Short mmCIF file of C-alpha atoms and ligand atoms in Angstrom, two decimals:
data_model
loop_
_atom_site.label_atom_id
_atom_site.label_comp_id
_atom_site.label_asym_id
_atom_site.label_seq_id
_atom_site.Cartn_x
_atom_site.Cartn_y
_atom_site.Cartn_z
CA UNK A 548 9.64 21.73 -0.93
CA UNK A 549 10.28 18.29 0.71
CA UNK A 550 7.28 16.72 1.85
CA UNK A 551 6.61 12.85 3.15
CA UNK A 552 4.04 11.35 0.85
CA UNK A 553 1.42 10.42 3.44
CA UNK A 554 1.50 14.26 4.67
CA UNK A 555 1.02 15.35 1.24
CA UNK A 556 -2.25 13.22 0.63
CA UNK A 557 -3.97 15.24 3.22
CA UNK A 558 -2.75 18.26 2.79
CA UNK A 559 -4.87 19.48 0.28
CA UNK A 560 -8.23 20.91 0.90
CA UNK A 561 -11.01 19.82 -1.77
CA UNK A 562 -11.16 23.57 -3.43
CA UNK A 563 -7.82 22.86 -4.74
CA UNK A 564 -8.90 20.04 -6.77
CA UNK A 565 -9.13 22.25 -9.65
CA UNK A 566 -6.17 20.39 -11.71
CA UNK A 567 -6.17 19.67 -15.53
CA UNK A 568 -5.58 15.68 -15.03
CA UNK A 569 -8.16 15.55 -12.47
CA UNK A 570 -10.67 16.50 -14.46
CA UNK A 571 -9.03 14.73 -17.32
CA UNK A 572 -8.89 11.53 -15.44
CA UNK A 573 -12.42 12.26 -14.02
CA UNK A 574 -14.11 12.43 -18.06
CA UNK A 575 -11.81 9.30 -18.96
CA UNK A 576 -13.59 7.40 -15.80
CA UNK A 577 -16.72 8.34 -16.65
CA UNK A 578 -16.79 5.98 -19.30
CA UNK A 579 -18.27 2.92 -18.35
CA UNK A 580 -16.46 0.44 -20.46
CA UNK A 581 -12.93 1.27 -18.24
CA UNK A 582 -13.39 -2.13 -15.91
CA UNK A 583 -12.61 -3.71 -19.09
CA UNK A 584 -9.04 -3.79 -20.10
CA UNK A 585 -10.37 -5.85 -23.41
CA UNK A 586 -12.71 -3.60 -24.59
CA UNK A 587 -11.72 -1.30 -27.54
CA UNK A 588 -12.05 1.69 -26.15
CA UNK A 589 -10.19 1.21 -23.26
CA UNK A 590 -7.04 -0.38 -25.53
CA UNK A 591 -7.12 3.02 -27.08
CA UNK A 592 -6.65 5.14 -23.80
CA UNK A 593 -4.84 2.97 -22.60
CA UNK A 594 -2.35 3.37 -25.52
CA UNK A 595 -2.81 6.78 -26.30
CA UNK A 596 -1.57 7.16 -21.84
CA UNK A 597 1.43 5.10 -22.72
CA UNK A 598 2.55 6.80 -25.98
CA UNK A 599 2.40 9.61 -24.22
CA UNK A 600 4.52 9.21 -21.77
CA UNK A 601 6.98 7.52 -23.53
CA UNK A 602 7.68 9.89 -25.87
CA UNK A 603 7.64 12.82 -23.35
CA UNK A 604 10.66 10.51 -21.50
CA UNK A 605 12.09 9.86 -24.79
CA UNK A 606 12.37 13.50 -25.56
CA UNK A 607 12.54 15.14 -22.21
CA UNK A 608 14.18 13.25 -19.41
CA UNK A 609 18.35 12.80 -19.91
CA UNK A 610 18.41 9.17 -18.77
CA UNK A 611 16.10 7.50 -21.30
CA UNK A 612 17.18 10.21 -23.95
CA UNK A 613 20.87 8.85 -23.49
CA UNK A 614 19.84 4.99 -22.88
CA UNK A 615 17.10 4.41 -25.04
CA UNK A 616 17.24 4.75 -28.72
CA UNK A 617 14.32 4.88 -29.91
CA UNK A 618 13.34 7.91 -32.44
CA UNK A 619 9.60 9.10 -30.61
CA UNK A 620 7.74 10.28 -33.43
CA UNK A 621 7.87 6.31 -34.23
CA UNK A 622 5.13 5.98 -31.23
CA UNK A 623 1.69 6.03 -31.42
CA UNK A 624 -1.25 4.62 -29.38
CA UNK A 625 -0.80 1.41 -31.47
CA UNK A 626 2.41 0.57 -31.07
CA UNK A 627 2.96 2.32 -27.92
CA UNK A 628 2.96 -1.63 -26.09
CA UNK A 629 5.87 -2.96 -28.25
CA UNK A 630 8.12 -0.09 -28.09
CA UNK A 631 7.62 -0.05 -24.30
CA UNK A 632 9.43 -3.70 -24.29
CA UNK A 633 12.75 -1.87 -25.64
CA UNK A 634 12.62 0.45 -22.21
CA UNK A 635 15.06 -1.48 -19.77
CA UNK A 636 13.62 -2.28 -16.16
CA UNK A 637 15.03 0.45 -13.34
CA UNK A 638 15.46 -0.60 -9.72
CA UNK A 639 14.68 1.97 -7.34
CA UNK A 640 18.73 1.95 -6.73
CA UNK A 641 19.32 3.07 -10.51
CA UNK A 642 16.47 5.87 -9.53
CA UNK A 643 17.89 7.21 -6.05
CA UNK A 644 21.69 7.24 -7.56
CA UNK A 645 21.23 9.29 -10.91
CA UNK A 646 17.86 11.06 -9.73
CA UNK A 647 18.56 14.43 -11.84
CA UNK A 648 18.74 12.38 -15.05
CA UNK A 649 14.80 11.40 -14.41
CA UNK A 650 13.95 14.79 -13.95
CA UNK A 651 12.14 16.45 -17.37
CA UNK A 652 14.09 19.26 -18.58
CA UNK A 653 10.80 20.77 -19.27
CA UNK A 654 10.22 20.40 -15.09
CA UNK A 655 10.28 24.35 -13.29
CA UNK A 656 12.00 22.90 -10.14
CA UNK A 657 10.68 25.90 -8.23
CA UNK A 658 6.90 24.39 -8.77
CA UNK A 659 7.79 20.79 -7.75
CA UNK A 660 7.12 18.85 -4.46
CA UNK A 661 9.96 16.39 -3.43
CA UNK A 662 8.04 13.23 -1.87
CA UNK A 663 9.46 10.57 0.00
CA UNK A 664 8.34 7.07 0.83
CA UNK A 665 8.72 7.20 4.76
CA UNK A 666 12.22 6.46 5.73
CA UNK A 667 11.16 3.92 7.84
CA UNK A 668 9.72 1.75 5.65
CA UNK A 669 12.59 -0.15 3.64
CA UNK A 670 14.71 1.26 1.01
CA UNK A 671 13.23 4.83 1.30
CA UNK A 672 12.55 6.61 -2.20
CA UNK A 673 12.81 10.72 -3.14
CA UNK A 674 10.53 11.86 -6.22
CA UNK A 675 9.61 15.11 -8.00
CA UNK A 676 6.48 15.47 -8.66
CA UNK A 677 4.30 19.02 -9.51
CA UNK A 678 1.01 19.69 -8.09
CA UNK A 679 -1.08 18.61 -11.60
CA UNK A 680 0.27 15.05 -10.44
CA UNK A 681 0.04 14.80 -6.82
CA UNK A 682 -3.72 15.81 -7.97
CA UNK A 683 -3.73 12.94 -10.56
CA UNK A 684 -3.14 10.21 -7.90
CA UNK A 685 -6.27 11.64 -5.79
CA UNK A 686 -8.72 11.87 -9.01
CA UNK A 687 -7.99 8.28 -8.44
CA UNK A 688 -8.73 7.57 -5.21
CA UNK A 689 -11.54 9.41 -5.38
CA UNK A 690 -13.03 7.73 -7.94
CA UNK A 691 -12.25 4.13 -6.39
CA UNK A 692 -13.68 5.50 -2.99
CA UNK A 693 -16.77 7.15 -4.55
CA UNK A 694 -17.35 3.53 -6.03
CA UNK A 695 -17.93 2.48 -2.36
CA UNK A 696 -20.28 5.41 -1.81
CA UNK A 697 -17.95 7.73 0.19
CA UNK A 698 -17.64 11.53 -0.16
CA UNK A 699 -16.46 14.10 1.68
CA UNK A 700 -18.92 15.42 3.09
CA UNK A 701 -19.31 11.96 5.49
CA UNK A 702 -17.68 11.92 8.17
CA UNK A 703 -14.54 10.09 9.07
CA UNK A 704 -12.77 9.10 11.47
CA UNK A 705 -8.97 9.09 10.99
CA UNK A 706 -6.17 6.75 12.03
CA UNK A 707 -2.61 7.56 9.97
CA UNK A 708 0.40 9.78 9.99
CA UNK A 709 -1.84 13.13 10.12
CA UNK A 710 -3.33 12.35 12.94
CA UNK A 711 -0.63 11.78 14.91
CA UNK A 712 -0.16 13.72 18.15
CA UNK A 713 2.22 14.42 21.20
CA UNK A 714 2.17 11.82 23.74
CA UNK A 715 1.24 14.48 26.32
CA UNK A 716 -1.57 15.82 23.94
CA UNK A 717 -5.17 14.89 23.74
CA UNK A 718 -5.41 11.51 22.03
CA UNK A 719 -8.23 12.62 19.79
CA UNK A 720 -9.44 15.67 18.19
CA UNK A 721 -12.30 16.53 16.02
CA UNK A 722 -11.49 18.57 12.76
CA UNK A 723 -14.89 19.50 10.26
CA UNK A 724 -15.77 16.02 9.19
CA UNK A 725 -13.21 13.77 10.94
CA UNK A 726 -12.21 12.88 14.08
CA UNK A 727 -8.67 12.31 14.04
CA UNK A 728 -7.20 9.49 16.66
CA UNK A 729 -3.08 9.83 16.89
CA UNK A 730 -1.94 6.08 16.48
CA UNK A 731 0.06 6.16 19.27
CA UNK A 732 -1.97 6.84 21.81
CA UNK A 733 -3.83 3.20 21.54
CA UNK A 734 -2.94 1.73 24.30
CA UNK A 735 -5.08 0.16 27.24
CA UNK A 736 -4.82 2.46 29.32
CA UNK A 737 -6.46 4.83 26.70
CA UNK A 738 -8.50 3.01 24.38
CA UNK A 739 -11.89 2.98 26.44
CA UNK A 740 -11.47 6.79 26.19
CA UNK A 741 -11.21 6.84 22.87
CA UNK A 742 -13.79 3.82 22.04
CA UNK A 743 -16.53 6.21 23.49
CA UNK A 744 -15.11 9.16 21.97
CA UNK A 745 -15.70 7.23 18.92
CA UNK A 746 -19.19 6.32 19.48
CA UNK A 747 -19.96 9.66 20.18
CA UNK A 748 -18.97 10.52 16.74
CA UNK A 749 -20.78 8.17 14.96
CA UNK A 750 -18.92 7.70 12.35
CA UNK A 751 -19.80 6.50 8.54
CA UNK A 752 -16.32 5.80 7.45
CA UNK A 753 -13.07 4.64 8.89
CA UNK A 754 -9.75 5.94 6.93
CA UNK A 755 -6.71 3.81 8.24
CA UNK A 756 -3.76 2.25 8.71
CA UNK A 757 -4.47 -1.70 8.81
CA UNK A 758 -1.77 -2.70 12.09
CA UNK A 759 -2.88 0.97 13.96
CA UNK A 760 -6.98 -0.26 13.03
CA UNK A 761 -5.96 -3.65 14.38
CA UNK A 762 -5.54 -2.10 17.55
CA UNK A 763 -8.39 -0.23 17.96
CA UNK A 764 -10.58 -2.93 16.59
CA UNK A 765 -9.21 -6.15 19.03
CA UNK A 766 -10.19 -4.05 21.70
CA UNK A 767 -13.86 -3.24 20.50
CA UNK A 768 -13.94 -6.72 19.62
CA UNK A 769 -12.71 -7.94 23.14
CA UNK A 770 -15.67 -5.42 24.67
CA UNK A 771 -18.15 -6.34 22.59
CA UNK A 772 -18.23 -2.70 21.31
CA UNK A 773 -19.86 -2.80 17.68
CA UNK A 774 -19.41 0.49 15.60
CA UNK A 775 -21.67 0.72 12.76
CA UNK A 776 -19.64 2.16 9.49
CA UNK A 777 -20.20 2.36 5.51
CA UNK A 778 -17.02 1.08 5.12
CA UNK A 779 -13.22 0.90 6.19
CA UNK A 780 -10.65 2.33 3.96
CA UNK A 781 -7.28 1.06 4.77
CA UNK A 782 -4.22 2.55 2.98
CA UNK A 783 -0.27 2.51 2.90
CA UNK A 784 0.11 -1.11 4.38
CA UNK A 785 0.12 -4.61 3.43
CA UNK A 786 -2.97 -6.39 4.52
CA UNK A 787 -3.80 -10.10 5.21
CA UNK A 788 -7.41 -11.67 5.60
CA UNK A 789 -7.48 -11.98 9.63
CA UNK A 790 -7.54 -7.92 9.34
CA UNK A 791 -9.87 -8.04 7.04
CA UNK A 792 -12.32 -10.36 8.45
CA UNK A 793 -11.73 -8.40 12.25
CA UNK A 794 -12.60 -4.80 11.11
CA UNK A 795 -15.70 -6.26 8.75
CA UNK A 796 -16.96 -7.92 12.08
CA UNK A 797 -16.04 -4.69 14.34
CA UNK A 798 -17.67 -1.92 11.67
CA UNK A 799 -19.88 -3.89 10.84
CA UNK A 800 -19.54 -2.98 6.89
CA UNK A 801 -17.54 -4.15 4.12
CA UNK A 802 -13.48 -3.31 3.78
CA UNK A 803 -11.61 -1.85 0.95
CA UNK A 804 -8.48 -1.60 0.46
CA UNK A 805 -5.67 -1.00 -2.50
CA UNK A 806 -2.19 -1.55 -3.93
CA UNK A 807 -0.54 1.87 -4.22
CA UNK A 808 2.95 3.63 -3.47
CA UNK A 809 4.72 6.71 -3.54
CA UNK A 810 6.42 6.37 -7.10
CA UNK A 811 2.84 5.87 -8.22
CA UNK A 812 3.23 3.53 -11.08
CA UNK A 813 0.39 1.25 -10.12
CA UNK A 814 -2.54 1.57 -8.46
CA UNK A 815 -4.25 -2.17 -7.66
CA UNK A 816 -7.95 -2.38 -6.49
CA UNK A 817 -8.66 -4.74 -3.51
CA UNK A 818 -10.12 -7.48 -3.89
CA UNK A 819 -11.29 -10.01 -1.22
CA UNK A 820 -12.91 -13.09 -1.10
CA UNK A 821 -13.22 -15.96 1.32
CA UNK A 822 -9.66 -15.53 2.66
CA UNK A 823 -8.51 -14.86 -0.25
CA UNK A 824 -6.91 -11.36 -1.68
CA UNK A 825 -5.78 -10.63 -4.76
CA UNK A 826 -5.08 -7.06 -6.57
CA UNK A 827 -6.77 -5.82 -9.87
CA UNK A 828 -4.35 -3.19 -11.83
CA UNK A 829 -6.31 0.27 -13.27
CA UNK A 830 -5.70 0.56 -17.17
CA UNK A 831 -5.32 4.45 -16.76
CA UNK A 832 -3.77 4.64 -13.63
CA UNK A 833 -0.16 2.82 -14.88
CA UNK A 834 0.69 -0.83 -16.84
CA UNK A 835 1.71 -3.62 -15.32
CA UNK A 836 4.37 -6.09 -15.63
CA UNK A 837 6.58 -8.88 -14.08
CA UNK A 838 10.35 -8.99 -13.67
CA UNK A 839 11.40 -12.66 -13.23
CA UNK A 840 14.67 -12.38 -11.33
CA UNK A 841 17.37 -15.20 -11.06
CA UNK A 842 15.71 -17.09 -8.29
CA UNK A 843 12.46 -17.19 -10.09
CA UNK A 844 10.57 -14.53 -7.91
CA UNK A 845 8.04 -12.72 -9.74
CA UNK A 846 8.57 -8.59 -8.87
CA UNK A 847 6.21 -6.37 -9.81
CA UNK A 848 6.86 -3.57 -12.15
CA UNK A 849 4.91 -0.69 -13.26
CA UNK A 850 4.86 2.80 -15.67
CA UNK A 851 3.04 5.19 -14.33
CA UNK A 852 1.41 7.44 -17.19
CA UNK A 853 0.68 10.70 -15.17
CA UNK A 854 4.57 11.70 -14.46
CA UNK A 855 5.71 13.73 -16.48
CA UNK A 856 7.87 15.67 -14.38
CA UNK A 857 10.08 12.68 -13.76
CA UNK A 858 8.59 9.17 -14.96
CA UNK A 859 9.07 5.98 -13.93
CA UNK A 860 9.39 3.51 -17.43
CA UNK A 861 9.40 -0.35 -16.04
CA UNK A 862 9.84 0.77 -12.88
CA UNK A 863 10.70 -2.31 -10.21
CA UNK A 864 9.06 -1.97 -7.11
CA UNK A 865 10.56 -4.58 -4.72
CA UNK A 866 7.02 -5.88 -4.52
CA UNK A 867 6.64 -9.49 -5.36
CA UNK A 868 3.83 -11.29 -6.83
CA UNK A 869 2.82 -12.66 -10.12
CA UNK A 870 0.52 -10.88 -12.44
CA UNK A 871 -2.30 -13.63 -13.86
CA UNK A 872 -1.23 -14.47 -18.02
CA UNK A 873 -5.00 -14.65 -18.86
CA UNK A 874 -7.44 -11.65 -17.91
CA UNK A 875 -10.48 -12.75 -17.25
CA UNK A 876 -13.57 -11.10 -15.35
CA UNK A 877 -13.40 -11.45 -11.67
CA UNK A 878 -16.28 -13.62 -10.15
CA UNK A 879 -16.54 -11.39 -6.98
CA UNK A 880 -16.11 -8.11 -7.94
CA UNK A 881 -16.47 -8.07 -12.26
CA UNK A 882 -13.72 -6.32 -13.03
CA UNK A 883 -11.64 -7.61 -16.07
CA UNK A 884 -8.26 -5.99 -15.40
CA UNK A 885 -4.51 -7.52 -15.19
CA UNK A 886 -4.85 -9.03 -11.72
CA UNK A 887 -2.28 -10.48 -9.19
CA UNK A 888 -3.53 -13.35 -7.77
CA UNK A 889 -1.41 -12.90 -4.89
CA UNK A 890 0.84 -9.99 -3.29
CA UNK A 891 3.32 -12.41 -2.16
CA UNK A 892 4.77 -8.85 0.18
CA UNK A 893 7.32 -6.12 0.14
CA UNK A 894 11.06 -6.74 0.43
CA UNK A 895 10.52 -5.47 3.70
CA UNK A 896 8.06 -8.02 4.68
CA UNK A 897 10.14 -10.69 4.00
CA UNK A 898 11.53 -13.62 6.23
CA UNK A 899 14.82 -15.43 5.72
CA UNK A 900 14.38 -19.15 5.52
CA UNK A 901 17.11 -21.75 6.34
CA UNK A 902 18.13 -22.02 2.54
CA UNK A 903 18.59 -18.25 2.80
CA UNK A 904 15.37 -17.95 0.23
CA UNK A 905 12.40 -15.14 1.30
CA UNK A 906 9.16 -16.16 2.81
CA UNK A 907 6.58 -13.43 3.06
CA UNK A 908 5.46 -12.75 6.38
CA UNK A 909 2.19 -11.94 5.87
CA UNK A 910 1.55 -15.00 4.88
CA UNK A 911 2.08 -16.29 8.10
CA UNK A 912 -1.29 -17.79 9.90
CA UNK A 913 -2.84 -14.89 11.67
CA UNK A 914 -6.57 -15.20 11.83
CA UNK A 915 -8.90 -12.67 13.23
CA UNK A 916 -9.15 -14.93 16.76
CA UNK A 917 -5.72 -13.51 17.77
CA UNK A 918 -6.66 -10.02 18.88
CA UNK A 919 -9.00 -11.94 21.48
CA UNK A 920 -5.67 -13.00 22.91
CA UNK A 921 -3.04 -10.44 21.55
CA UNK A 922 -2.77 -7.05 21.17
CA UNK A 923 -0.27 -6.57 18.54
CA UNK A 924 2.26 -8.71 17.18
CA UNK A 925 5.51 -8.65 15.59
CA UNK A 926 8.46 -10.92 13.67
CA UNK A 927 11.62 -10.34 14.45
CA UNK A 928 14.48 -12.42 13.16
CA UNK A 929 17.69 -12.42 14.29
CA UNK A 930 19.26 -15.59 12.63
CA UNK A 931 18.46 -16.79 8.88
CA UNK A 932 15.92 -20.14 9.43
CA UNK A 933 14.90 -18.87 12.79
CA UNK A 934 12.18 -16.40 13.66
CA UNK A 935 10.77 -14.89 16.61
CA UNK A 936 6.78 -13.91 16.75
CA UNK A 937 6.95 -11.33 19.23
CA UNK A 938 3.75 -10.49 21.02
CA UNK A 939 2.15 -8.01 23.90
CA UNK A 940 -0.89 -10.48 25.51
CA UNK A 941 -4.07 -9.30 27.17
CA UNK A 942 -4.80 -10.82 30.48
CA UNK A 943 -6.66 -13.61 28.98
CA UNK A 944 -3.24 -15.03 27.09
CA UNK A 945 -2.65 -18.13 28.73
CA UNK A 946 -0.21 -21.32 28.46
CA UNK A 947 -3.26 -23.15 26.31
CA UNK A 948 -3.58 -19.92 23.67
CA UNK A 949 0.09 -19.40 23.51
CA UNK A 950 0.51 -23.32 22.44
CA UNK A 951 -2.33 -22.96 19.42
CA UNK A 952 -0.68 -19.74 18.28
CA UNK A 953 2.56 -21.86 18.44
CA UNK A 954 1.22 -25.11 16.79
CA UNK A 955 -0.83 -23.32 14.02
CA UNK A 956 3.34 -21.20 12.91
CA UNK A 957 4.93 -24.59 13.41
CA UNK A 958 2.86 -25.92 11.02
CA UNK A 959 3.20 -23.13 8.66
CA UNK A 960 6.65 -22.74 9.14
CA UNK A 961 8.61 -25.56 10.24
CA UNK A 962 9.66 -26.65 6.86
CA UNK A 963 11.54 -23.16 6.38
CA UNK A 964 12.72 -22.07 9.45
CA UNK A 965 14.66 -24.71 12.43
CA UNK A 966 13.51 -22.31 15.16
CA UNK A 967 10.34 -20.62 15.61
CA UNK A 968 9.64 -18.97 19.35
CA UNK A 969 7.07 -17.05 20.39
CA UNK A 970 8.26 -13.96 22.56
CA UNK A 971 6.06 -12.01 25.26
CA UNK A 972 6.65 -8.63 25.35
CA UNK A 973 5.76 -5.27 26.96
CA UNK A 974 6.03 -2.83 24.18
CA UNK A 975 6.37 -2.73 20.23
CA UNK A 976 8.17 0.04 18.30
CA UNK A 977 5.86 2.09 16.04
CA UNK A 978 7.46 4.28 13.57
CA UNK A 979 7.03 7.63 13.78
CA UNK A 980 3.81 7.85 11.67
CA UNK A 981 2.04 4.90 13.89
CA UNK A 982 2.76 2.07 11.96
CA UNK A 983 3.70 -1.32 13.33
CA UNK A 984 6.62 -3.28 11.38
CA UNK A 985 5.64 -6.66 10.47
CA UNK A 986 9.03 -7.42 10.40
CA UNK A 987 12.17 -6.13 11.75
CA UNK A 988 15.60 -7.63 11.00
CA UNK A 989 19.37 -7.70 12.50
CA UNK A 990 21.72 -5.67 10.94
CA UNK A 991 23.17 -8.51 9.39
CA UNK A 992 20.26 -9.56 7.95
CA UNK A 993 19.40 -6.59 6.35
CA UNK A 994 22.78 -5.59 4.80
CA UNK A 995 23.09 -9.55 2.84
CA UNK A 996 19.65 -9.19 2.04
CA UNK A 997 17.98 -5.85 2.36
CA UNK A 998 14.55 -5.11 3.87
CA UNK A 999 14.09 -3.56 7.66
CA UNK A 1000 16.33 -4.08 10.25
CA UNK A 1001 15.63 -2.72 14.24
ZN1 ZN B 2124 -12.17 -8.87 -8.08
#
């Protein structure tokens, strides 16, 4: 069955979360000495996860049978760690071209759900996974949600791929629990519609997409339209601060968010703090690494321990950020886990500079003042060293607002880039789940140095 990975994660209805590593991973979480990765105890799962699934790739899945030689009954919890530095690092290329060879032998092929990462969204990726581990991903989720006091039986309302609809349909509709609003229908013309359908609903928590949220929220905010939440849950994206800091003025509540993907290797708790964001890595979840590559960029890289059916050993992400050498406990939120300090963005996210080196995008200065102004934005780049920010104003833009948005990139980005323009537009390209591009490329662009292109 092929199935797109967002679909999948609300496809299936809570009476099916009878699954043997759900409950598994819901007795190992019950512990309460997991948030740190230096106590004893969680070492020992943590090694007994990895020896696991090194050995079952060691013994079941053709491509580290044939290019890893290593005998597995040598493994244990112990020495699982040193034995995992022997594994060499795969690139998601390595994956895609020889993906039968990562398939267990063991696998039932009639059982197994084929995910993909959204086409749309860089380098797409195609993985096998059976329904025990689709399951394992959401005994995590739930977990990190239920942290934040959510359960299912609030209600939501919804903002992603499932919810989208049919231009010519009804922009909302209410299903149990949620009210589902299709990304695409929030424009101006509809948004007050769908503000007061929203207030109607009262709801306690908001599940969505940071750049579709972004337009919902700069329009509440513009109105002076305050909904009251629990929290916002924001998924599937890469977030900066000025989102952060708009939806926790909008919702009134605090915002979580998470480091996760498809290939499910690593699943990294958000973490914010006065403009600042870094990621904290679960022990259980997967194990962490860096791959320093020849210009000194720090990729992150990840083995997932709950895929058996076709695991991912030192998997390289095309994520980019470097994982702290010393774990210490987190002054805002206490966890001690591996942390990244700073997701420096996806391949896809990336700018070219002038010295053809990549400069992540979302580290561009957007604060939360711009959705006063703005209603969505977008960099598109044409040229290496020159970048355009294009954007659709409200009818307050003016010449004053466009020269601070101006001054404040110039600052940012002069040294990198010779050009920087900002571009009014009418209309910015979602993909087909809702999602605005941060960045879209030429064609040239993207074949010398990958990521999106238009
Ligand atoms: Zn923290």
């Amino acid at each position: 069955m092929k199935i797109s990975y967002c679909f999948l994660c609300e496809l299936f209805p809570i009476a099916l979360f009878f699954s043997p590593s759900y409950y598994k991973i819901s007795k190992y979480l019950l512990s309460d000495t997991y948030f740190d990765i230096c106590n004893k105890k969680t070492k020992e799962i943590q090694g007994l996860l990895l020896s696991a699934t090194l050995k079952n790739a060691l013994i079941n899945v053709p491509f580290y049978k044939k290019n890893v030689k290593i005998n597995p009954k040598s493994i244990d919890s112990d020495t699982a760690y040193s034995f995992l530095l022997e594994f060499p690092f795969i690139s998601k290329e390595t994956v895609m071209e020889n993906v039968n060879k990562f398939i267990s032998t063991k696998a039932d092929k009639r059982f197994l759900f084929y995910l993909t990462s959204g086409g749309s969204t860089g380098t797409g990726i195609g993985l096998w996974r059976n329904y025990d581990e689709v399951l394992a991903n959401y005994a995590f989720i739930d977990h990190m949600w239920g942290k934040y006091g959510y359960n299912r039986r609030y209600k939501t309302l919804r903002i992603g791929a499932d919810s989208v609809a049919p231009l010519n349909k009804t922009p909302y509709k209410r299903i149990g629990k949620r009210l589902l609003v299709s990304p695409h229908h929030l424009s101006e013309r509809l948004l007050p519609d769908i503000a007061s359908a929203i207030q109607n609903f009262k709801p306690d928590y908001v599940h969505a997409y940071p750049s579709c949220l972004e337009l919902l929220a700069g329009f509440l905010k513009l109105n002076d339209i305050q909904i009251r939440t629990k929290g916002v849950f924001l998924a599937s994206e890469e977030i900066y601060p000025g989102q952060i800091d708009l939806f926790s003025e909008v919702f009134k509540s605090p915002v979580f968010f998470h480091y996760g993907a498809v290939e499910q290797v690593l699943l990294g708790y958000g973490c914010y703090n006065k403009g600042h964001i870094n990621y904290h890595f679960h022990p259980f979840y997967g194990l962490a690494e860096n791959f320093k590559d020849e210009n000194g960029n720090f990729e992150l890289v990840g083995t997932g321990f709950w895929n058996n059916t076709m695991p991912l050993i030192r998997y390289r992400t095309q994520d980019y950020g470097k994982i702290s050498d010393e774990i210490s406990k987190c002054d805002n939120c206490g966890l001690s886990w591996p942390t990244l300090d700073k997701l420096d963005g996806r391949l896809q996210d990336y700018l070219i500079t002038k010295y053809g080196s990549y400069y992540p995008a979302t580290s561009v200065s957007i604060d939360k003042f711009i959705w006063n102004y703005v209603e969505t934005f977008q960099f598109v780049q044409n040229t290496p060293g020159e970048v355009e920010l294009h954007i659709i104003p409200r009818p307050s833009y003016d010449d004053e607002i466009e020269k601070n948005i101006f001054e404040a990139q110039r600052t940012k980005l002069s040294c990198w880039f010779d050009s920087i323009k900002i571009v009014k537009v009418n209309e910015i390209t979602r993909t087909c789940a809702g999602k605005r591009r941060l960045v879209v490329t030429s064609n040239e662009i993207h074949k010398k140095y990958g990521g999106r292109n238009k």
